């Protein structure tokens, strides 16, 4: 790939997204083998620096780097000198002194990965920056959708919930629009950012107004940790108006694909019978996340997209 970093999907082209998804699809074969390791990044160092909580993203980036044979250093803000007052730039300068090849960063401040990308020579991968973007999540979502729909062009994706605070929604909107999908949004007025229409999204607010038209329904969690003010009157009311339960799902196409970036708040945005039901592909998203993260590390660090890494024997 010609870029040094993956900061967001806002400025990725259709060809770049297609190349990432195709490479990830090939890496799934490595993950299906008994010995799940290729030598592609042997001798390279990947640092995962998480300044915000994470379960899946951190685990799958660490595992992705290990499956490519890179050396992996894991940094968790909760157990680091950040707690002693060290700034992000000082932490990064110290990491730089150890000569890493790539840093995967999650930070509560939008733009933190961009600042590092401008200041240092190593590849920076954004693993979620505040309410801005979470590009690898959107790529794994798009790979999962593509698996089920064949192509994203002309397909309708309904995004439901707390879109305002969702970096997953923003990255998906950029990526899906670039790939020619139609994006519908539903959520309380306070949770739909004012620029949605300018991004090419049709805002309908009520879940009942988007569910019938959707090929894919993406349900989002309320980002309680980012709510600066009351945005809904009660969780019970939110679940009644915006939650996806079996009764609502009956109004959708029988083959509608239900996705969720995790973590799920069962009984709030999604009923357990839907999360575990036959339209749900949530575990496929997790499996695809590993392949997408392998593809990203491979494309940014190896520079060759011929599929050599995915095809190399263990
Ligand atoms: N795991 C996703 C994120 O980090 C979604 C979420 O937390 O709701 O943005």
Short mmCIF file of C-alpha atoms and ligand atoms in Angstrom, two decimals:
data_model
loop_
_atom_site.label_atom_id
_atom_site.label_comp_id
_atom_site.label_asym_id
_atom_site.label_seq_id
_atom_site.Cartn_x
_atom_site.Cartn_y
_atom_site.Cartn_z
CA UNK A 1 0.00 0.00 0.00
CA UNK A 2 1.18 3.48 -0.72
CA UNK A 3 0.19 4.89 2.65
CA UNK A 4 2.22 4.91 5.83
CA UNK A 5 -0.77 4.84 8.20
CA UNK A 6 -4.39 3.79 8.55
CA UNK A 7 -6.07 6.69 10.33
CA UNK A 8 -9.62 6.46 9.02
CA UNK A 9 -11.83 5.48 6.11
CA UNK A 10 -12.67 9.08 5.26
CA UNK A 11 -9.96 9.32 2.64
CA UNK A 12 -9.57 5.71 1.55
CA UNK A 13 -10.49 5.03 -2.08
CA UNK A 14 -12.75 2.30 -3.33
CA UNK A 15 -9.72 0.44 -4.72
CA UNK A 16 -7.88 0.61 -1.42
CA UNK A 17 -10.87 -0.70 0.53
CA UNK A 18 -11.37 -3.51 -1.99
CA UNK A 19 -7.68 -4.44 -1.76
CA UNK A 20 -7.82 -4.58 2.05
CA UNK A 21 -10.98 -6.72 2.04
CA UNK A 22 -9.56 -9.09 -0.60
CA UNK A 23 -6.30 -9.46 1.34
CA UNK A 24 -8.22 -10.11 4.57
CA UNK A 25 -10.31 -12.77 2.83
CA UNK A 26 -7.06 -14.54 1.88
CA UNK A 27 -5.71 -14.33 5.44
CA UNK A 28 -8.75 -16.24 6.67
CA UNK A 29 -7.16 -19.32 5.13
CA UNK A 30 -4.14 -18.92 7.44
CA UNK A 31 -6.44 -18.69 10.45
CA UNK A 32 -8.20 -21.89 9.44
CA UNK A 33 -5.00 -23.96 9.42
CA UNK A 34 -3.70 -26.10 12.25
CA UNK A 35 -0.50 -24.02 12.39
CA UNK A 36 -1.78 -20.46 12.15
CA UNK A 37 1.41 -18.56 11.52
CA UNK A 38 3.24 -17.06 8.52
CA UNK A 39 6.75 -15.56 8.56
CA UNK A 40 5.79 -12.31 6.79
CA UNK A 41 6.67 -9.84 9.57
CA UNK A 42 9.52 -11.73 11.19
CA UNK A 43 11.92 -9.27 12.84
CA UNK A 44 9.40 -6.39 12.79
CA UNK A 45 8.08 -4.83 16.00
CA UNK A 46 4.44 -3.92 16.54
CA UNK A 47 3.36 -1.96 19.62
CA UNK A 48 -0.26 -1.91 20.75
CA UNK A 49 -0.88 1.16 22.88
CA UNK A 50 -4.38 1.26 24.35
CA UNK A 51 -5.25 4.38 26.33
CA UNK A 52 -8.93 3.31 26.43
CA UNK A 53 -10.51 -0.01 27.32
CA UNK A 54 -10.73 -2.73 24.72
CA UNK A 55 -11.42 -6.44 24.61
CA UNK A 56 -11.69 -7.64 21.01
CA UNK A 57 -9.73 -4.95 19.18
CA UNK A 58 -6.66 -5.29 21.36
CA UNK A 59 -6.76 -9.08 21.45
CA UNK A 60 -7.21 -9.38 17.71
CA UNK A 61 -4.48 -6.86 16.84
CA UNK A 62 -2.04 -8.63 19.18
CA UNK A 63 -2.96 -12.01 17.75
CA UNK A 64 -2.81 -10.69 14.18
CA UNK A 65 0.73 -9.41 14.70
CA UNK A 66 1.78 -12.70 16.32
CA UNK A 67 0.30 -14.77 13.49
CA UNK A 68 2.45 -12.71 11.10
CA UNK A 69 5.51 -13.52 13.30
CA UNK A 70 6.10 -9.92 14.46
CA UNK A 71 7.39 -9.11 17.93
CA UNK A 72 4.51 -7.60 19.90
CA UNK A 73 4.77 -5.11 22.72
CA UNK A 74 1.57 -4.37 24.58
CA UNK A 75 1.08 -1.14 26.39
CA UNK A 76 -1.99 -0.51 28.58
CA UNK A 77 -2.44 3.04 29.85
CA UNK A 78 -3.92 1.80 33.13
CA UNK A 79 -0.59 0.19 34.13
CA UNK A 80 1.79 2.72 32.55
CA UNK A 81 3.42 6.06 33.37
CA UNK A 82 0.42 7.84 31.82
CA UNK A 83 -0.97 7.50 35.32
CA UNK A 84 2.07 9.42 36.58
CA UNK A 85 1.35 12.37 34.31
CA UNK A 86 3.39 11.52 31.20
CA UNK A 87 2.02 13.13 28.03
CA UNK A 88 1.12 11.13 24.93
CA UNK A 89 3.97 12.76 23.00
CA UNK A 90 6.51 11.85 25.68
CA UNK A 91 5.26 8.27 25.79
CA UNK A 92 5.53 8.15 21.98
CA UNK A 93 9.07 9.58 21.98
CA UNK A 94 10.11 6.82 24.37
CA UNK A 95 8.46 4.17 22.23
CA UNK A 96 10.21 5.68 19.21
CA UNK A 97 13.56 5.21 20.95
CA UNK A 98 12.89 1.44 20.84
CA UNK A 99 12.54 1.60 17.02
CA UNK A 100 9.11 0.04 16.46
CA UNK A 101 7.75 -0.54 12.95
CA UNK A 102 4.08 0.06 13.74
CA UNK A 103 1.95 1.38 16.56
CA UNK A 104 -1.69 0.55 17.04
CA UNK A 105 -3.27 3.22 19.15
CA UNK A 106 -6.63 3.68 20.84
CA UNK A 107 -7.19 6.99 22.58
CA UNK A 108 -10.15 8.93 23.95
CA UNK A 109 -9.00 12.05 22.10
CA UNK A 110 -10.06 12.38 18.47
CA UNK A 111 -6.97 13.05 16.38
CA UNK A 112 -4.41 11.44 18.72
CA UNK A 113 -3.33 8.86 16.09
CA UNK A 114 -3.05 11.61 13.46
CA UNK A 115 -0.70 13.56 15.70
CA UNK A 116 1.59 10.54 16.11
CA UNK A 117 1.42 9.75 12.39
CA UNK A 118 2.64 13.26 11.57
CA UNK A 119 5.44 13.17 14.13
CA UNK A 120 7.02 9.73 13.75
CA UNK A 121 8.27 7.51 10.94
CA UNK A 122 6.49 4.31 11.97
CA UNK A 123 3.10 3.15 10.71
CA UNK A 124 0.20 4.27 12.88
CA UNK A 125 -3.04 2.30 12.93
CA UNK A 126 -6.04 3.94 14.52
CA UNK A 127 -7.82 1.46 16.80
CA UNK A 128 -10.43 4.05 17.79
CA UNK A 129 -9.94 7.77 18.50
CA UNK A 130 -12.68 9.29 20.64
CA UNK A 131 -15.84 9.75 18.61
CA UNK A 132 -13.93 10.15 15.35
CA UNK A 133 -13.10 6.85 13.59
CA UNK A 134 -12.50 3.13 14.14
CA UNK A 135 -11.39 2.08 10.66
CA UNK A 136 -10.56 -1.60 11.21
CA UNK A 137 -13.99 -2.16 12.79
CA UNK A 138 -15.69 -0.72 9.71
CA UNK A 139 -13.47 -2.82 7.42
CA UNK A 140 -14.39 -6.01 9.27
CA UNK A 141 -18.04 -4.98 9.17
CA UNK A 142 -17.80 -4.43 5.42
CA UNK A 143 -16.03 -7.76 4.89
CA UNK A 144 -18.81 -9.51 6.81
CA UNK A 145 -21.51 -7.68 4.84
CA UNK A 146 -19.75 -8.47 1.55
CA UNK A 147 -19.59 -12.16 2.47
CA UNK A 148 -23.38 -12.20 2.83
CA UNK A 149 -24.43 -9.74 0.14
CA UNK A 150 -21.85 -10.45 -2.56
CA UNK A 151 -21.19 -6.75 -3.10
CA UNK A 152 -21.88 -3.57 -1.16
CA UNK A 153 -22.86 -1.50 -4.17
CA UNK A 154 -26.53 -0.56 -4.13
CA UNK A 155 -27.18 -2.39 -0.84
CA UNK A 156 -29.01 -0.70 2.03
CA UNK A 157 -27.43 -0.56 5.47
CA UNK A 158 -29.47 0.82 8.39
CA UNK A 159 -27.43 2.12 11.32
CA UNK A 160 -29.48 2.35 14.51
CA UNK A 161 -28.72 3.91 17.88
CA UNK A 162 -26.17 6.30 19.33
CA UNK A 163 -24.66 7.43 16.05
CA UNK A 164 -23.44 10.72 17.51
CA UNK A 165 -20.86 9.08 19.77
CA UNK A 166 -20.06 6.13 17.53
CA UNK A 167 -16.69 6.09 15.79
CA UNK A 168 -17.82 2.75 14.33
CA UNK A 169 -20.78 4.46 12.64
CA UNK A 170 -18.62 7.28 11.25
CA UNK A 171 -16.05 4.92 9.76
CA UNK A 172 -18.82 2.75 8.31
CA UNK A 173 -20.57 5.74 6.79
CA UNK A 174 -17.38 6.84 5.02
CA UNK A 175 -16.53 3.34 3.86
CA UNK A 176 -20.03 2.27 2.83
CA UNK A 177 -20.68 5.47 0.87
CA UNK A 178 -17.35 5.05 -0.93
CA UNK A 179 -18.33 1.49 -1.83
CA UNK A 180 -21.68 2.67 -3.24
CA UNK A 181 -23.99 1.46 -0.47
CA UNK A 182 -27.05 3.37 0.68
CA UNK A 183 -26.95 4.27 4.37
CA UNK A 184 -30.06 4.89 6.48
CA UNK A 185 -29.88 6.18 10.05
CA UNK A 186 -32.31 5.76 12.92
CA UNK A 187 -31.91 7.03 16.46
CA UNK A 188 -33.11 9.69 18.88
CA UNK A 189 -32.65 13.24 17.53
CA UNK A 190 -30.06 13.90 20.22
CA UNK A 191 -28.01 10.93 19.01
CA UNK A 192 -28.00 11.74 15.29
CA UNK A 193 -25.26 14.25 14.44
CA UNK A 194 -26.37 17.23 12.34
CA UNK A 195 -23.89 16.48 9.53
CA UNK A 196 -25.35 13.03 8.67
CA UNK A 197 -27.16 14.21 5.56
CA UNK A 198 -24.06 16.01 4.32
CA UNK A 199 -22.27 12.65 4.58
CA UNK A 200 -24.87 11.13 2.25
CA UNK A 201 -26.97 9.41 4.93
CA UNK A 202 -30.79 9.33 4.89
CA UNK A 203 -32.02 10.11 8.40
CA UNK A 204 -35.39 8.61 9.36
CA UNK A 205 -35.05 8.46 13.17
CA UNK A 206 -37.54 5.61 13.88
CA UNK A 207 -36.21 2.05 13.67
CA UNK A 208 -39.61 1.02 12.30
CA UNK A 209 -39.00 3.30 9.32
CA UNK A 210 -35.70 1.70 8.31
CA UNK A 211 -36.08 -1.96 9.20
CA UNK A 212 -38.12 -3.04 6.17
CA UNK A 213 -35.74 -1.53 3.62
CA UNK A 214 -32.51 -2.82 5.11
CA UNK A 215 -30.23 -5.53 3.74
CA UNK A 216 -28.11 -5.03 6.86
CA UNK A 217 -29.10 -3.65 10.26
CA UNK A 218 -26.21 -2.38 12.37
CA UNK A 219 -27.16 -1.93 16.00
CA UNK A 220 -25.09 0.37 18.22
CA UNK A 221 -24.61 0.56 21.96
CA UNK A 222 -25.32 3.76 23.86
CA UNK A 223 -21.82 5.13 24.55
CA UNK A 224 -22.51 5.91 28.20
CA UNK A 225 -18.87 6.78 28.86
CA UNK A 226 -19.11 9.62 26.33
CA UNK A 227 -22.50 11.08 27.28
CA UNK A 228 -21.84 14.57 28.57
CA UNK A 229 -25.53 15.25 29.13
CA UNK A 230 -28.82 13.39 29.28
CA UNK A 231 -29.68 12.34 25.75
CA UNK A 232 -32.48 9.88 26.43
CA UNK A 233 -35.18 9.94 29.05
CA UNK A 234 -34.67 6.34 30.22
CA UNK A 235 -32.98 3.14 29.13
CA UNK A 236 -36.32 1.32 29.23
CA UNK A 237 -37.88 3.85 26.90
CA UNK A 238 -34.84 3.72 24.61
CA UNK A 239 -35.14 -0.08 24.39
CA UNK A 240 -38.84 0.21 23.57
CA UNK A 241 -38.32 2.77 20.80
CA UNK A 242 -34.96 1.78 19.33
CA UNK A 243 -34.18 -1.74 20.50
CA UNK A 244 -34.16 -4.65 18.06
CA UNK A 245 -36.25 -7.54 19.33
CA UNK A 246 -37.79 -10.57 17.62
CA UNK A 247 -41.08 -8.77 17.02
CA UNK A 248 -39.38 -5.94 15.15
CA UNK A 249 -37.12 -8.29 13.27
CA UNK A 250 -40.21 -9.99 11.82
CA UNK A 251 -40.84 -6.86 9.76
CA UNK A 252 -37.40 -7.09 8.14
CA UNK A 253 -36.47 -9.20 5.12
CA UNK A 254 -36.13 -12.85 6.15
CA UNK A 255 -32.45 -12.81 5.14
CA UNK A 256 -31.58 -9.46 6.75
CA UNK A 257 -28.04 -9.45 8.16
CA UNK A 258 -27.82 -8.22 11.77
CA UNK A 259 -24.48 -6.87 12.93
CA UNK A 260 -23.17 -5.23 16.10
CA UNK A 261 -19.62 -4.04 16.84
CA UNK A 262 -19.70 -5.31 20.44
CA UNK A 263 -19.89 -4.96 23.39
CA UNK A 264 -23.65 -5.63 23.38
CA UNK A 265 -25.94 -4.33 26.08
CA UNK A 266 -28.43 -7.17 25.91
CA UNK A 267 -31.99 -6.08 26.42
CA UNK A 268 -31.19 -2.46 25.59
CA UNK A 269 -30.27 -2.04 21.90
CA UNK A 270 -30.66 -5.72 21.14
CA UNK A 271 -32.70 -8.55 22.65
CA UNK A 272 -30.79 -11.77 23.44
CA UNK A 273 -32.92 -13.78 21.00
CA UNK A 274 -31.78 -11.46 18.18
CA UNK A 275 -28.12 -11.34 19.25
CA UNK A 276 -28.03 -15.14 19.24
CA UNK A 277 -30.58 -15.64 16.46
CA UNK A 278 -30.08 -16.86 12.92
CA UNK A 279 -29.80 -13.42 11.30
CA UNK A 280 -26.99 -12.39 13.63
CA UNK A 281 -23.44 -12.59 12.24
CA UNK A 282 -21.76 -11.02 15.27
CA UNK A 283 -19.27 -13.86 15.82
CA UNK A 284 -18.36 -13.81 12.11
CA UNK A 285 -17.48 -10.14 12.60
CA UNK A 286 -15.05 -11.10 15.35
CA UNK A 287 -13.43 -13.79 13.19
CA UNK A 288 -13.16 -11.35 10.28
CA UNK A 289 -11.63 -8.75 12.60
CA UNK A 290 -8.55 -10.88 13.05
CA UNK A 291 -8.12 -11.34 9.29
CA UNK A 292 -8.65 -7.62 8.59
CA UNK A 293 -6.02 -6.68 11.18
CA UNK A 294 -3.56 -9.17 9.71
CA UNK A 295 -4.24 -7.69 6.27
CA UNK A 296 -3.69 -4.14 7.51
CA UNK A 297 -0.39 -4.93 9.21
CA UNK A 298 0.73 -6.88 6.18
CA UNK A 299 -0.22 -4.18 3.67
CA UNK A 300 1.30 -1.32 5.68
CA UNK A 301 4.50 -3.08 6.74
CA UNK A 302 5.20 -5.47 3.92
CA UNK A 303 4.27 -3.13 1.10
CA UNK A 304 3.34 -5.98 -1.21
CA UNK A 305 -0.28 -6.87 -1.88
CA UNK A 306 0.31 -9.85 -4.13
CA UNK A 307 -0.98 -12.16 -1.40
CA UNK A 308 2.46 -13.61 -0.68
CA UNK A 309 1.95 -13.30 3.05
CA UNK A 310 -1.38 -15.01 3.01
CA UNK A 311 -0.07 -17.76 0.77
CA UNK A 312 3.25 -18.32 2.52
CA UNK A 313 3.51 -21.63 4.30
CA UNK A 314 4.03 -21.74 8.05
N1 LIG B 1 -15.98 -1.51 20.40
C1 LIG B 1 -16.44 -0.38 19.62
C2 LIG B 1 -15.59 0.85 19.89
O1 LIG B 1 -14.56 0.75 20.53
C3 LIG B 1 -17.89 -0.13 19.81
C4 LIG B 1 -18.34 0.22 21.20
O2 LIG B 1 -17.54 0.32 22.13
O3 LIG B 1 -19.55 0.41 21.35
O4 LIG B 1 -15.94 1.92 19.43
#
